[in-house]
Coordinates of C-alpha atoms and ligand atoms in Angstrom, one line a residue:
Chain L
M1 CA -66.8 -19.7 32.6
I2 CA -68.9 -22.5 34.0
S3 CA -70.1 -23.1 30.5
Y4 CA -66.8 -25.0 29.7
I5 CA -68.1 -27.9 31.7
K6 CA -71.3 -28.0 29.8
M7 CA -69.7 -28.0 26.4
K8 CA -69.1 -31.2 24.6
T9 CA -65.5 -32.0 25.3
I10 CA -63.0 -32.9 22.5
D11 CA -61.5 -36.3 22.7
D12 CA -59.3 -36.7 25.8
K13 CA -57.0 -38.8 23.7
T14 CA -56.5 -36.0 21.3
V15 CA -55.6 -33.5 24.1
K16 CA -53.2 -36.1 25.6
H17 CA -51.6 -36.6 22.2
V18 CA -51.2 -32.9 21.6
A19 CA -49.8 -32.4 25.1
H20 CA -47.3 -35.1 24.5
L21 CA -46.2 -33.5 21.3
A22 CA -45.6 -30.3 23.2
R23 CA -43.9 -32.2 25.9
L24 CA -46.4 -31.2 28.6
E25 CA -47.3 -33.5 31.4
L26 CA -51.0 -33.3 32.4
S27 CA -52.7 -34.7 35.4
D28 CA -56.1 -36.3 34.9
K29 CA -57.7 -33.3 36.4
E30 CA -55.8 -31.0 34.1
L31 CA -56.7 -33.2 31.2
K32 CA -60.4 -32.9 31.9
L33 CA -60.1 -29.1 32.4
Y34 CA -58.1 -28.5 29.2
S35 CA -60.2 -30.8 27.1
A36 CA -63.3 -28.7 28.1
Q37 CA -61.5 -25.4 27.6
L38 CA -60.1 -26.4 24.2
A39 CA -63.5 -27.6 23.1
S40 CA -65.0 -24.2 24.0
I41 CA -62.3 -22.4 22.0
L42 CA -62.7 -24.7 19.0
S43 CA -66.4 -24.2 19.1
Y44 CA -66.0 -20.5 19.2
I45 CA -63.5 -20.5 16.3
S46 CA -65.7 -22.8 14.3
K47 CA -68.2 -19.9 14.0
L48 CA -65.9 -18.8 11.2
N49 CA -67.0 -21.8 9.2
E50 CA -70.4 -20.1 8.9
I51 CA -69.0 -17.5 6.5
D52 CA -69.0 -18.4 2.9
T53 CA -65.3 -18.1 1.7
A54 CA -65.7 -19.8 -1.6
N55 CA -64.5 -16.7 -3.5
V56 CA -62.0 -15.4 -1.0
P57 CA -58.4 -16.2 -1.7
P58 CA -56.5 -17.9 1.1
T59 CA -54.9 -15.5 3.5
S60 CA -51.7 -16.7 5.0
H61 CA -50.7 -13.5 6.7
A62 CA -52.4 -10.8 8.7
L63 CA -50.7 -8.1 6.7
T64 CA -52.3 -8.7 3.4
T65 CA -50.7 -5.7 1.7
L66 CA -47.2 -6.6 2.7
K67 CA -45.1 -9.0 0.6
N68 CA -41.6 -9.8 -0.5
V69 CA -39.7 -8.5 2.5
F70 CA -36.1 -9.5 2.1
R71 CA -32.7 -8.7 3.6
K72 CA -29.5 -8.5 1.6
D73 CA -27.0 -11.4 1.9
I74 CA -24.7 -9.3 4.1
L75 CA -22.8 -10.6 7.1
R76 CA -23.8 -9.2 10.5
K77 CA -22.0 -9.6 13.7
S78 CA -23.0 -12.8 15.6
L79 CA -23.0 -13.2 19.4
E80 CA -19.8 -14.2 21.0
T81 CA -19.8 -17.9 22.0
D82 CA -19.7 -17.1 25.7
E83 CA -22.4 -14.5 25.3
A84 CA -24.6 -17.0 23.4
I85 CA -24.4 -19.8 26.0
K86 CA -24.4 -17.5 29.0
N87 CA -28.1 -17.9 29.8
A88 CA -28.3 -21.6 29.0
P89 CA -29.4 -23.8 32.0
A90 CA -26.5 -26.0 31.2
S91 CA -23.4 -25.8 29.1
E92 CA -20.1 -27.5 28.6
G93 CA -17.1 -25.8 26.8
D94 CA -18.5 -24.0 23.8
F95 CA -21.7 -26.1 23.7
F96 CA -25.2 -26.0 25.0
K97 CA -25.8 -29.1 27.2
V98 CA -29.1 -30.9 27.0
P99 CA -30.5 -34.2 28.3
Q100 CA -29.8 -37.0 25.8
I101 CA -32.9 -37.8 23.8
I102 CA -33.2 -41.4 22.8
E103 CA -35.6 -40.6 20.1
S104 CA -39.2 -41.6 20.9
T105 CA -38.6 -44.6 23.1
D106 CA -40.0 -42.6 26.0
R107 CA -42.9 -41.8 23.8
V108 CA -43.7 -45.4 23.2
Q109 CA -43.7 -46.2 26.9
D110 CA -45.7 -43.1 27.7
E111 CA -48.6 -44.2 25.6
G112 CA -48.4 -47.8 26.6
K113 CA -47.9 -49.1 23.1
Chain Q
M1 CA -41.9 -70.5 -8.7
S2 CA -40.2 -67.3 -8.0
V3 CA -42.0 -64.0 -8.4
K4 CA -40.1 -61.2 -10.1
Y5 CA -40.1 -57.9 -8.2
E6 CA -40.0 -54.4 -9.4
T7 CA -38.1 -51.8 -7.3
V8 CA -39.6 -48.4 -6.7
I9 CA -37.3 -45.6 -5.4
G10 CA -37.9 -41.9 -4.6
L11 CA -35.2 -39.6 -3.4
E12 CA -35.1 -36.6 -1.2
V13 CA -32.1 -34.3 -1.4
H14 CA -31.2 -31.6 1.1
L15 CA -28.9 -28.9 -0.3
Q16 CA -27.2 -26.2 1.6
L17 CA -27.2 -23.0 -0.4
A18 CA -23.9 -21.2 -0.8
T19 CA -24.9 -17.9 0.6
N20 CA -22.7 -15.7 2.8
T21 CA -25.3 -15.6 5.6
K22 CA -28.1 -17.8 7.0
A23 CA -31.6 -18.0 5.7
F24 CA -33.2 -15.6 8.1
C25 CA -30.4 -13.8 9.9
G26 CA -27.0 -12.3 9.2
C27 CA -24.9 -15.0 10.8
S28 CA -22.1 -16.5 8.7
T29 CA -22.6 -19.9 7.0
K30 CA -18.8 -20.7 7.2
F31 CA -18.1 -24.4 7.9
G32 CA -15.9 -25.6 10.7
S33 CA -15.9 -22.5 13.0
R34 CA -15.8 -22.5 16.8
P35 CA -19.1 -24.0 18.1
N36 CA -21.8 -21.5 18.7
S37 CA -19.8 -18.6 17.3
Q38 CA -22.2 -18.1 14.3
V39 CA -25.4 -17.6 16.3
C40 CA -27.7 -14.7 17.1
P41 CA -31.0 -14.0 18.7
V42 CA -32.8 -14.9 15.5
C43 CA -31.2 -18.3 14.9
L44 CA -31.2 -19.2 18.6
G45 CA -35.0 -18.4 18.7
F46 CA -34.8 -15.8 21.4
P47 CA -38.1 -14.2 22.2
G48 CA -38.8 -11.0 20.3
S49 CA -36.5 -11.7 17.4
L50 CA -37.8 -11.8 13.9
P51 CA -36.7 -13.7 10.8
V52 CA -36.1 -11.8 7.5
L53 CA -35.6 -13.9 4.4
N54 CA -32.2 -13.8 2.7
E55 CA -32.8 -12.4 -0.9
E56 CA -29.8 -14.3 -2.3
A57 CA -31.0 -17.6 -0.9
F58 CA -34.4 -17.0 -2.4
R59 CA -32.9 -16.2 -5.8
F60 CA -30.7 -19.4 -5.6
A61 CA -33.9 -21.4 -4.9
I62 CA -35.8 -20.0 -7.8
K63 CA -32.8 -20.4 -10.1
T64 CA -32.5 -24.1 -9.1
A65 CA -36.2 -24.7 -9.4
L66 CA -36.1 -23.3 -13.0
A67 CA -33.1 -25.4 -13.9
L68 CA -35.0 -28.4 -12.7
N69 CA -37.9 -27.5 -15.0
C70 CA -40.2 -26.7 -12.1
R71 CA -43.2 -24.4 -12.0
I72 CA -42.9 -21.5 -9.6
Q73 CA -45.6 -21.1 -7.1
E74 CA -47.6 -17.9 -7.6
L75 CA -47.8 -17.2 -3.9
I76 CA -45.0 -18.5 -1.8
K77 CA -45.4 -18.8 1.9
F78 CA -43.5 -20.4 4.8
D79 CA -44.8 -22.7 7.5
R80 CA -43.7 -23.9 10.9
K81 CA -43.0 -27.6 11.2
N82 CA -43.3 -28.3 14.9
Y83 CA -41.3 -30.9 16.7
Y84 CA -39.4 -31.1 19.9
Y85 CA -35.8 -32.0 19.5
P86 CA -32.8 -30.1 20.9
D87 CA -31.2 -29.4 17.5
L88 CA -34.1 -26.9 16.9
P89 CA -33.8 -24.0 19.3
K90 CA -37.3 -22.7 18.5
N91 CA -39.0 -26.2 18.6
F92 CA -40.1 -25.6 15.1
Q93 CA -38.4 -25.5 11.8
I94 CA -39.3 -22.8 9.2
S95 CA -40.1 -24.8 6.2
Q96 CA -42.8 -25.0 3.5
Y97 CA -45.8 -27.2 3.6
D98 CA -48.8 -26.8 1.2
M99 CA -47.4 -24.1 -1.0
P100 CA -43.8 -25.0 -1.8
L101 CA -41.7 -22.6 -3.7
S102 CA -41.9 -24.8 -6.8
Y103 CA -43.3 -28.1 -8.1
N104 CA -43.7 -30.4 -11.1
G105 CA -40.2 -30.4 -12.5
F106 CA -38.0 -33.1 -14.0
V107 CA -34.5 -34.3 -14.6
D108 CA -33.6 -36.5 -17.5
I109 CA -31.1 -39.3 -17.0
A110 CA -29.5 -41.9 -19.3
A111 CA -31.4 -45.1 -18.7
A112 CA -29.8 -48.6 -18.9
D113 CA -30.8 -49.1 -22.5
G114 CA -29.1 -45.8 -23.5
R115 CA -32.4 -43.9 -23.9
R116 CA -33.3 -41.0 -21.7
K117 CA -35.5 -41.5 -18.7
R118 CA -37.4 -38.7 -17.1
I119 CA -37.4 -38.5 -13.3
K120 CA -40.2 -36.2 -12.2
I121 CA -39.4 -33.7 -9.5
K122 CA -42.4 -33.4 -7.1
R123 CA -41.3 -30.2 -5.3
V124 CA -38.4 -28.0 -4.5
H125 CA -38.8 -26.0 -1.3
M126 CA -36.9 -23.8 1.1
E127 CA -36.3 -24.5 4.7
E128 CA -33.7 -23.9 7.5
D129 CA -31.2 -26.4 8.7
A130 CA -31.1 -27.6 12.3
G131 CA -28.1 -27.5 14.7
K132 CA -25.7 -30.2 15.3
L133 CA -25.9 -32.7 18.2
I134 CA -22.9 -34.4 19.7
H135 CA -23.4 -37.4 21.9
P136 CA -20.4 -37.9 24.2
K137 CA -19.9 -41.7 24.6
G138 CA -21.2 -43.2 27.9
E139 CA -22.8 -39.9 29.0
N140 CA -26.5 -39.3 29.4
Y141 CA -26.4 -35.8 27.9
S142 CA -25.8 -34.3 24.5
L143 CA -24.0 -31.1 23.4
V144 CA -25.4 -28.7 20.8
D145 CA -23.7 -26.5 18.3
Y146 CA -26.2 -24.1 16.6
N147 CA -23.8 -22.8 14.0
R148 CA -25.6 -24.9 11.3
G149 CA -29.0 -23.9 12.6
G150 CA -30.8 -21.6 10.3
M151 CA -28.6 -22.2 7.2
P152 CA -30.6 -22.0 4.0
L153 CA -31.6 -25.4 2.6
L154 CA -33.4 -26.6 -0.5
E155 CA -35.3 -29.8 -0.3
I156 CA -35.6 -31.5 -3.7
V157 CA -38.1 -34.3 -3.7
T158 CA -38.6 -36.7 -6.7
E159 CA -41.6 -38.8 -7.5
P160 CA -41.0 -42.6 -7.0
D161 CA -39.8 -42.8 -10.6
M162 CA -36.5 -44.7 -10.2
N163 CA -36.6 -48.5 -10.7
S164 CA -33.1 -49.5 -9.6
P165 CA -30.3 -48.4 -7.3
Q166 CA -28.3 -47.6 -10.5
E167 CA -31.0 -45.2 -11.6
A168 CA -31.0 -43.5 -8.2
Y169 CA -27.2 -43.1 -8.6
D170 CA -27.5 -41.7 -12.1
Y171 CA -30.2 -39.3 -11.0
L172 CA -28.0 -38.0 -8.1
T173 CA -25.0 -37.7 -10.4
K174 CA -27.0 -35.7 -12.9
L175 CA -28.6 -33.5 -10.2
K176 CA -25.3 -32.7 -8.6
S177 CA -23.9 -31.9 -12.0
I178 CA -26.7 -29.4 -12.6
L179 CA -26.3 -27.9 -9.2
E180 CA -22.6 -27.4 -9.7
Y181 CA -23.3 -25.7 -13.0
L182 CA -25.7 -23.3 -11.2
K183 CA -23.0 -22.6 -8.5
V184 CA -25.8 -22.5 -5.9
S185 CA -24.0 -24.9 -3.5
D186 CA -20.6 -26.5 -3.0
C187 CA -22.4 -29.9 -3.1
D188 CA -19.9 -31.4 -0.7
M189 CA -21.4 -34.5 0.9
E190 CA -18.5 -34.8 3.3
K191 CA -19.3 -31.4 4.8
G192 CA -23.0 -32.2 4.7
S193 CA -23.9 -29.5 2.2
L194 CA -25.6 -32.2 0.1
R195 CA -27.5 -35.0 1.9
C196 CA -29.7 -37.7 0.5
D197 CA -32.5 -39.9 1.9
A198 CA -34.4 -42.5 0.0
N199 CA -37.7 -44.2 0.0
I200 CA -37.7 -47.7 -1.4
S201 CA -40.3 -50.4 -1.8
I202 CA -40.7 -53.5 -4.0
R203 CA -43.8 -55.0 -5.7
P204 CA -44.4 -58.0 -7.8
E205 CA -43.9 -57.1 -11.5
G206 CA -47.1 -55.9 -13.0
E207 CA -48.7 -54.9 -9.7
K208 CA -50.1 -51.4 -9.7
K209 CA -50.2 -50.8 -5.9
L210 CA -47.0 -49.6 -4.3
G211 CA -45.4 -51.9 -1.8
T212 CA -44.6 -51.1 1.9
K213 CA -42.1 -48.3 1.8
V214 CA -38.9 -48.1 3.8
E215 CA -37.2 -44.7 4.4
L216 CA -33.5 -45.1 4.2
K217 CA -31.1 -42.6 5.8
N218 CA -27.5 -42.1 6.8
M219 CA -25.9 -42.6 3.4
N220 CA -23.0 -40.1 3.1
S221 CA -21.9 -40.7 -0.5
F222 CA -23.6 -41.5 -3.8
K223 CA -21.9 -44.9 -3.7
G224 CA -23.4 -45.4 -0.2
V225 CA -26.9 -44.5 -1.5
K226 CA -26.5 -47.1 -4.2
A227 CA -25.1 -49.8 -1.9
G228 CA -27.7 -49.1 0.7
L229 CA -30.5 -49.4 -1.8
E230 CA -29.0 -52.6 -3.3
Y231 CA -28.9 -54.1 0.2
E232 CA -32.6 -53.0 0.8
V233 CA -33.8 -54.6 -2.5
K234 CA -32.2 -57.9 -1.5
R235 CA -33.5 -57.7 2.1
Q236 CA -37.0 -56.9 1.0
V237 CA -37.2 -59.6 -1.6
S238 CA -36.0 -62.2 0.9
V239 CA -38.5 -61.1 3.5
L240 CA -41.3 -61.5 0.9
E241 CA -39.9 -64.8 -0.4
D242 CA -39.9 -66.1 3.2
K243 CA -43.6 -65.2 3.3
G244 CA -42.8 -62.5 5.8
K245 CA -44.3 -59.0 6.0
L246 CA -42.5 -55.8 5.4
I247 CA -43.1 -53.0 7.8
Q248 CA -43.1 -49.3 7.1
E249 CA -40.0 -48.0 9.0
T250 CA -36.9 -45.9 8.9
R251 CA -33.7 -47.8 8.4
L252 CA -30.1 -46.6 8.7
W253 CA -27.4 -47.6 6.3
D254 CA -24.2 -48.8 8.1
A255 CA -21.5 -48.3 5.5
E256 CA -18.9 -50.3 7.5
K257 CA -21.0 -53.4 8.0
G258 CA -22.7 -53.0 4.7
V259 CA -26.2 -53.5 6.1
T260 CA -29.3 -51.4 6.9
A261 CA -30.8 -51.6 10.4
S262 CA -34.1 -50.4 11.7
M263 CA -34.2 -47.2 13.7
R264 CA -37.1 -48.8 15.7
T265 CA -38.5 -45.4 16.6
K266 CA -41.3 -43.9 14.7
E267 CA -44.1 -46.0 16.2
E268 CA -46.6 -43.2 15.7
A269 CA -47.3 -41.2 12.5
E270 CA -45.3 -38.0 12.3
D271 CA -47.5 -35.2 13.5
Y272 CA -45.8 -31.9 12.7
R273 CA -48.9 -29.6 13.1
Y274 CA -47.8 -27.3 10.3
F275 CA -49.2 -23.8 10.3
P276 CA -48.3 -20.7 8.4
E277 CA -45.2 -18.9 9.8
P278 CA -46.7 -15.6 10.9
D279 CA -43.3 -13.8 11.2
L280 CA -42.7 -14.0 7.5
V281 CA -44.9 -12.2 4.9
P282 CA -45.8 -14.0 1.7
F283 CA -43.6 -13.8 -1.4
V284 CA -44.8 -13.3 -5.0
V285 CA -42.4 -13.4 -7.9
D286 CA -44.0 -11.9 -11.0
K287 CA -43.5 -13.4 -14.4
N288 CA -41.0 -10.7 -15.5
E289 CA -38.9 -11.4 -12.4
I290 CA -38.9 -15.1 -13.1
E291 CA -37.9 -14.5 -16.7
K292 CA -35.1 -12.3 -15.6
I293 CA -33.8 -15.1 -13.3
R294 CA -34.2 -17.6 -16.1
E295 CA -32.0 -15.5 -18.2
T296 CA -29.2 -15.9 -15.7
L297 CA -29.3 -19.7 -16.0
P298 CA -26.0 -21.0 -17.4
E299 CA -25.8 -23.4 -20.3
L300 CA -26.7 -26.7 -18.5
P301 CA -24.9 -30.1 -18.9
E302 CA -27.2 -31.5 -21.6
A303 CA -27.1 -28.3 -23.8
K304 CA -23.4 -28.2 -23.4
A305 CA -23.0 -31.8 -24.3
G306 CA -25.0 -31.2 -27.5
R307 CA -22.9 -28.3 -28.4
F308 CA -19.6 -30.2 -27.8
Q309 CA -20.8 -32.9 -30.1
K310 CA -21.7 -30.4 -32.8
E311 CA -18.8 -28.0 -32.4
F312 CA -16.0 -30.5 -31.7
G313 CA -17.3 -33.7 -33.3
L314 CA -17.2 -35.6 -30.0
S315 CA -19.2 -38.8 -29.5
D316 CA -22.3 -38.8 -27.3
Y317 CA -20.4 -40.6 -24.6
D318 CA -17.3 -38.3 -24.6
A319 CA -19.5 -35.2 -24.6
G320 CA -21.4 -36.7 -21.7
V321 CA -18.3 -37.4 -19.7
L322 CA -16.7 -34.0 -20.3
T323 CA -19.8 -32.1 -19.4
S324 CA -20.6 -34.1 -16.3
Q325 CA -18.6 -31.6 -14.2
I326 CA -18.6 -27.9 -14.9
D327 CA -14.9 -27.6 -14.1
L328 CA -14.0 -30.4 -16.5
A329 CA -16.1 -28.9 -19.3
D330 CA -14.6 -25.5 -18.8
Y331 CA -11.1 -27.0 -18.8
F332 CA -11.8 -28.8 -22.0
E333 CA -13.2 -25.8 -23.7
E334 CA -10.2 -23.7 -22.6
C335 CA -7.9 -26.4 -24.3
T336 CA -9.9 -26.2 -27.5
K337 CA -9.2 -22.5 -27.7
L338 CA -5.5 -23.1 -27.7
Y339 CA -5.4 -26.3 -29.7
P340 CA -7.2 -27.4 -32.8
D341 CA -7.5 -31.2 -32.2
A342 CA -10.3 -31.3 -29.7
K343 CA -10.7 -35.0 -30.0
A344 CA -7.0 -35.5 -28.9
A345 CA -7.5 -33.1 -26.0
A346 CA -10.6 -35.0 -25.0
N347 CA -8.8 -38.3 -25.0
W348 CA -6.0 -37.1 -22.8
L349 CA -8.5 -35.5 -20.4
M350 CA -10.7 -38.5 -20.1
G351 CA -7.7 -40.8 -19.9
D352 CA -4.6 -40.0 -17.8
I353 CA -5.8 -36.7 -16.5
M354 CA -9.2 -37.9 -15.1
A355 CA -7.4 -40.9 -13.7
A356 CA -5.0 -38.6 -11.8
V357 CA -7.9 -36.4 -10.7
N358 CA -10.0 -39.3 -9.4
A359 CA -7.0 -41.1 -7.7
R360 CA -6.4 -37.9 -5.7
N361 CA -10.1 -37.3 -5.1
I362 CA -9.7 -33.6 -6.2
N363 CA -11.1 -31.2 -8.7
I364 CA -9.3 -30.8 -12.1
N365 CA -8.4 -27.2 -11.1
E366 CA -6.6 -28.4 -8.1
L367 CA -4.3 -30.6 -10.2
G368 CA -1.9 -27.8 -10.9
L369 CA -1.9 -28.4 -14.6
A370 CA -3.2 -25.4 -16.6
P371 CA -5.0 -26.0 -19.9
A372 CA -2.1 -24.2 -21.6
A373 CA 0.4 -26.7 -20.0
L374 CA -1.5 -29.7 -21.3
V375 CA -1.8 -28.1 -24.8
G376 CA 2.0 -27.5 -24.6
L377 CA 2.5 -31.3 -24.1
L378 CA 0.1 -32.2 -27.0
K379 CA 2.0 -29.9 -29.3
M380 CA 5.3 -31.5 -28.4
V381 CA 3.8 -34.9 -29.4
D382 CA 2.5 -33.4 -32.7
S383 CA 5.8 -31.9 -33.6
G384 CA 7.5 -35.2 -32.9
S385 CA 9.7 -33.8 -30.3
I386 CA 8.5 -36.4 -27.8
S387 CA 6.7 -39.7 -28.4
G388 CA 3.3 -40.6 -27.2
T389 CA 4.7 -43.0 -24.6
M390 CA 7.1 -40.4 -23.4
A391 CA 4.3 -37.8 -23.2
K392 CA 2.5 -40.1 -20.7
E393 CA 5.6 -40.2 -18.5
V394 CA 6.1 -36.5 -18.7
L395 CA 2.5 -35.8 -17.8
A396 CA 2.7 -38.1 -14.8
E397 CA 5.8 -36.2 -13.6
A398 CA 4.3 -32.8 -14.3
I399 CA 1.3 -33.7 -12.1
E400 CA 3.5 -35.3 -9.5
T401 CA 5.9 -32.4 -9.2
R402 CA 3.3 -29.7 -10.2
S403 CA 5.6 -28.4 -13.0
N404 CA 5.3 -27.5 -16.6
P405 CA 5.6 -30.4 -19.1
E406 CA 7.8 -28.4 -21.5
D407 CA 10.2 -27.6 -18.6
I408 CA 10.5 -31.3 -17.7
V409 CA 11.3 -32.2 -21.3
K410 CA 13.9 -29.4 -21.5
K411 CA 15.4 -30.1 -18.1
N412 CA 15.8 -33.8 -18.7
G413 CA 16.8 -33.6 -22.3
L414 CA 13.9 -35.8 -23.2
A415 CA 13.2 -34.1 -26.5
Q416 CA 13.0 -36.7 -29.3
I417 CA 15.4 -36.4 -32.1
S418 CA 13.2 -35.8 -35.1
D419 CA 15.8 -33.9 -37.1
K420 CA 16.4 -35.9 -40.3
G421 CA 20.1 -35.0 -40.6
S422 CA 20.9 -36.1 -37.0
I423 CA 19.2 -39.4 -37.4
E424 CA 20.9 -40.1 -40.8
E425 CA 24.3 -39.4 -39.1
I426 CA 23.5 -42.0 -36.3
V427 CA 22.3 -44.5 -38.8
K428 CA 25.4 -44.1 -40.9
N429 CA 27.6 -44.8 -37.9
V430 CA 25.6 -47.9 -36.8
L431 CA 25.7 -49.4 -40.3
Q432 CA 29.4 -49.0 -40.5
K433 CA 29.9 -50.9 -37.2
E434 CA 27.3 -53.6 -37.7
T435 CA 28.4 -55.0 -41.1
K436 CA 27.3 -58.5 -40.2
S437 CA 23.7 -57.6 -39.6
V438 CA 23.7 -55.4 -42.7
N439 CA 24.9 -58.4 -44.7
D440 CA 22.3 -60.6 -43.0
Y441 CA 19.6 -58.2 -43.9
K442 CA 20.7 -57.9 -47.5
G443 CA 21.0 -61.7 -47.7
G444 CA 17.3 -61.9 -46.9
K445 CA 17.2 -62.1 -43.1
K446 CA 14.6 -59.4 -42.5
T447 CA 14.7 -59.7 -38.8
A448 CA 18.1 -58.1 -38.8
L449 CA 16.3 -54.8 -39.3
G450 CA 14.9 -55.0 -35.7
F451 CA 18.4 -55.3 -34.3
L452 CA 19.7 -52.4 -36.3
V453 CA 16.7 -50.2 -35.2
G454 CA 17.6 -51.2 -31.6
Q455 CA 21.2 -50.2 -32.1
V456 CA 20.2 -46.8 -33.6
M457 CA 17.9 -46.1 -30.6
K458 CA 20.6 -47.1 -28.2
A459 CA 23.1 -44.8 -29.9
S460 CA 20.6 -42.0 -29.6
K461 CA 19.9 -42.8 -26.0
G462 CA 16.4 -43.6 -26.9
K463 CA 15.7 -40.2 -28.2
A464 CA 15.5 -40.8 -31.9
N465 CA 12.0 -40.7 -33.4
P466 CA 11.4 -44.5 -34.0
V467 CA 9.2 -43.9 -37.1
M468 CA 11.9 -41.9 -38.7
V469 CA 14.7 -44.3 -37.7
N470 CA 12.8 -47.1 -39.4
E471 CA 12.3 -45.1 -42.6
I472 CA 15.9 -43.9 -42.8
L473 CA 17.3 -47.3 -42.1
K474 CA 15.3 -49.0 -44.8
K475 CA 16.2 -46.3 -47.2
S476 CA 20.0 -46.6 -46.4
L477 CA 19.8 -50.4 -46.8
G478 CA 18.6 -49.8 -50.3
E479 CA 14.8 -50.4 -50.1
Ligands
ZN501 ZN1 -28.2 -15.9 13.4

């Protein structure tokens, strides 16, 4: 596990960006730690690049033999409204209630642009 | 010296498919239901739930792609488009990225010079719709209704092939016409089942490189698309003429103010981190299956217009108008089965009837005038039992009161007198009374004839067939 630290870290900026896209707040300490860990994972995964896949068709799914799984266009019972919003952290009337998002202005400030 | 600019427009249409259930679950797609009453663990993104593709939605998608002359992807897969926004319960949208359902299609429109212009379709792909956010005024929270979340959508993207707002309008009209023929969507912009965004840029004429592009949103009618684009062309030209610089941005059309305004948001490049949706297996449609679906395609607007020209001797223009809407085309064709003079039926349809339909903003089938009823009216004109002018009035009343034209004529005793004997009788009486005018006429004062015609019409309460009145009068006066 110590080896994380020794690995070449991926760009802090990249990790910060990805964390922001996932709406995760990272302290500087966490940022360093995750950068190192992600670098390790990426380097491990990059081993796959050593295999020659020139003649292998792209695989988009783990179950390569399974395809064309459909359902018929037939109505099924939905949840009752009360049931649907029961577990929501906040609700009002028939609606889920969420903090208002003023799109991206927070993002701009975050990144000091 | 002013530079001439060329406008470059590409359009992106989102279409809700008219299936009974959502794209990946069995929830209803009905519009206007109680908020959050058409949701389930799948479309709410509960842990452990799995999406399964709606076969009918997939079939609609292939059918549409074929009608738009697209090639179908050999291996179709779905991807996750990741972004955080409360209208997406899963924080990703199931969409298609690098292997869209179909690509490389085209739609032909009539260009300004009357020739056909081909608008290339870059791709048609499937995705799911997002929920609906409501922002209560003055509050710092939003309310979410997920009934729309997970509805099956088609995204239809053109190449930047349109060079004027009018061409964009013509493309949308043509596309909607095709989609209505296919019956894959109700194409109702007011309900949001058809939405359109545009990319627009300008460049000096002759320049090969594309100019800075603006994404234009929030247009909720085709007229709005055209007006928004027209405004953008003017704005962009004036920015460049003032030696300013255009910035790549998203702007919203404000229909009330008639302007576009910057959203001032997307400071960073969109980063959706697409990756394959592991919960859905790939889809492969073999050639036979595609051909089978192709066989279910209806006769499309252009083919129908060609046939109308050949079969009914209509002009290119008339055939184009009558086939622009499937309901209108079907209505016309129904008339032709009951009535031999297709041209006359076409004229009435494109004149008074379309005017009434457009004024009411309804569909021809909602007018309450069956093809047989219209044909009944035309036959009354042909037989001379009513005049053309009277027919217009009867038609207006029939539409207004949703009644049958023949009943109106009968009820109001409007039928024209075209019976020769009856008219001769009236003429005889008038000539006996109006001896002065008769003598004037015979003495060479030809204008006296007009007076006599008027008297005959008056005596018949306006019902005598004026052509016959003229003939019979002249004959009686010895001509
Ligand atoms: Zn559902």
